[in-house]
């Protein structure tokens, strides 16, 4: 199906960080009530999308010069955490959709203002360059098929990575890259969604495949994370779109712990219950502290006028490592709680069953893979990271 809905407009005054977080926390119980339906539909229902939009989550990356709230990375992660506490798929889609304002930093501002007439517009798409973009006068002709278009069923713009070609031959990059690539922004109406999202978990995220066929993309609708347009600052950095991702697993882990504590109140003196809950609480506390400590240090340096290069190797490596650890630890916590509840956990719609599947699926994302460990380890030893962008390295 091809999606052609027009973007919505909402309030012109941006709520501040505290208000957006309070709205997200208020919406979480509603998302929990709709979790079965969200999973069954394999996408977010339209009214659930509007619930998210009304929190301000999609606008939280827009800078104050836009009239946006310009939440810090820490504040953004707290909002995603609150939404994921209600439902993992909703939290995941909120996290993806909220990148709109972050991408705006890498587009010429007059162009971005035309593209995003509302600050509450959502984006989706796969950033890895799997498409083909033929260089033509004024831009590119883009063709390809991409996976994992989380939130694409309600997105306004789709961003997709593509390799560049000139006259059918690979176009080398100015930096010596044998095959240059760029990110291409395409209106959702020019994208065909392929209904492939039948998965173990995160079923409600609508992360379908999609195709773009010979669509003209103006040069000004493309971007690279190495080139910032407009004001520089902490949110105009190459890895900025990865920072709030840990909010999803952290929110799910917290939800699972609170659920088991409530369900097990009658067994308060059970030794196994006490030990398991305490062990999981310790892991969550340490993991969450690692995520926020790494981000706060990064924000301190960047907001003080520094760059990512001003971080120590350990501080820079802590950013992707804390993200990976949040995903893997959340999966471990849910697995232990699932085992603790034994047969009570296996029946749908028990939320532990869904959280087990959700955390299993989200841990297949690249941010939770060994490639991150290799990249961080290489940075610490002076080697060659295989995924430089996770460290904010573009050169």
PDB file of N, CA and C in Angstrom, residues 2 43 56 89 101 122 158 212 279 285 302 324:
ATOM      1  N   UNK A   2       0.402   2.272  -0.649  1.00  0.00           N
ATOM      2  CA  UNK A   2       1.066   3.559  -0.630  1.00  0.00           C
ATOM      3  C   UNK A   2       0.286   4.483   0.276  1.00  0.00           C
ATOM      4  N   UNK A  43       1.030  -2.433  13.951  1.00  0.00           N
ATOM      5  CA  UNK A  43       1.322  -1.036  13.685  1.00  0.00           C
ATOM      6  C   UNK A  43       0.624  -0.231  14.770  1.00  0.00           C
ATOM      7  N   UNK A  56       4.142  15.776  22.512  1.00  0.00           N
ATOM      8  CA  UNK A  56       5.253  16.611  22.071  1.00  0.00           C
ATOM      9  C   UNK A  56       6.506  15.824  21.759  1.00  0.00           C
ATOM     10  N   UNK A  89       6.475  -1.084  21.653  1.00  0.00           N
ATOM     11  CA  UNK A  89       6.353  -0.671  20.250  1.00  0.00           C
ATOM     12  C   UNK A  89       6.055   0.813  20.133  1.00  0.00           C
ATOM     13  N   UNK A 101      13.500  16.564  14.176  1.00  0.00           N
ATOM     14  CA  UNK A 101      14.205  17.785  14.518  1.00  0.00           C
ATOM     15  C   UNK A 101      15.714  17.622  14.504  1.00  0.00           C
ATOM     16  N   UNK A 122       6.627  13.235  11.876  1.00  0.00           N
ATOM     17  CA  UNK A 122       7.446  12.065  12.221  1.00  0.00           C
ATOM     18  C   UNK A 122       8.210  11.566  11.002  1.00  0.00           C
ATOM     19  N   UNK A 158      10.381   9.941   4.873  1.00  0.00           N
ATOM     20  CA  UNK A 158      11.154   8.706   4.965  1.00  0.00           C
ATOM     21  C   UNK A 158      12.595   9.022   4.574  1.00  0.00           C
ATOM     22  N   UNK A 212      11.227   2.418  -2.912  1.00  0.00           N
ATOM     23  CA  UNK A 212      11.180   3.708  -3.598  1.00  0.00           C
ATOM     24  C   UNK A 212      11.669   3.441  -5.008  1.00  0.00           C
ATOM     25  N   UNK A 279      18.310  -8.715  42.540  1.00  0.00           N
ATOM     26  CA  UNK A 279      19.359  -8.867  41.540  1.00  0.00           C
ATOM     27  C   UNK A 279      19.018  -8.063  40.284  1.00  0.00           C
ATOM     28  N   UNK A 285      19.491  -0.585  37.938  1.00  0.00           N
ATOM     29  CA  UNK A 285      20.020   0.647  38.514  1.00  0.00           C
ATOM     30  C   UNK A 285      21.404   0.965  37.942  1.00  0.00           C
ATOM     31  N   UNK A 302      29.965  18.955  25.142  1.00  0.00           N
ATOM     32  CA  UNK A 302      29.442  19.578  23.922  1.00  0.00           C
ATOM     33  C   UNK A 302      28.786  20.925  24.210  1.00  0.00           C
ATOM     34  N   UNK A 324      24.428  -0.447  24.323  1.00  0.00           N
ATOM     35  CA  UNK A 324      24.395  -1.902  24.151  1.00  0.00           C
ATOM     36  C   UNK A 324      24.033  -2.591  25.460  1.00  0.00           C
TER      37      UNK A 324
END
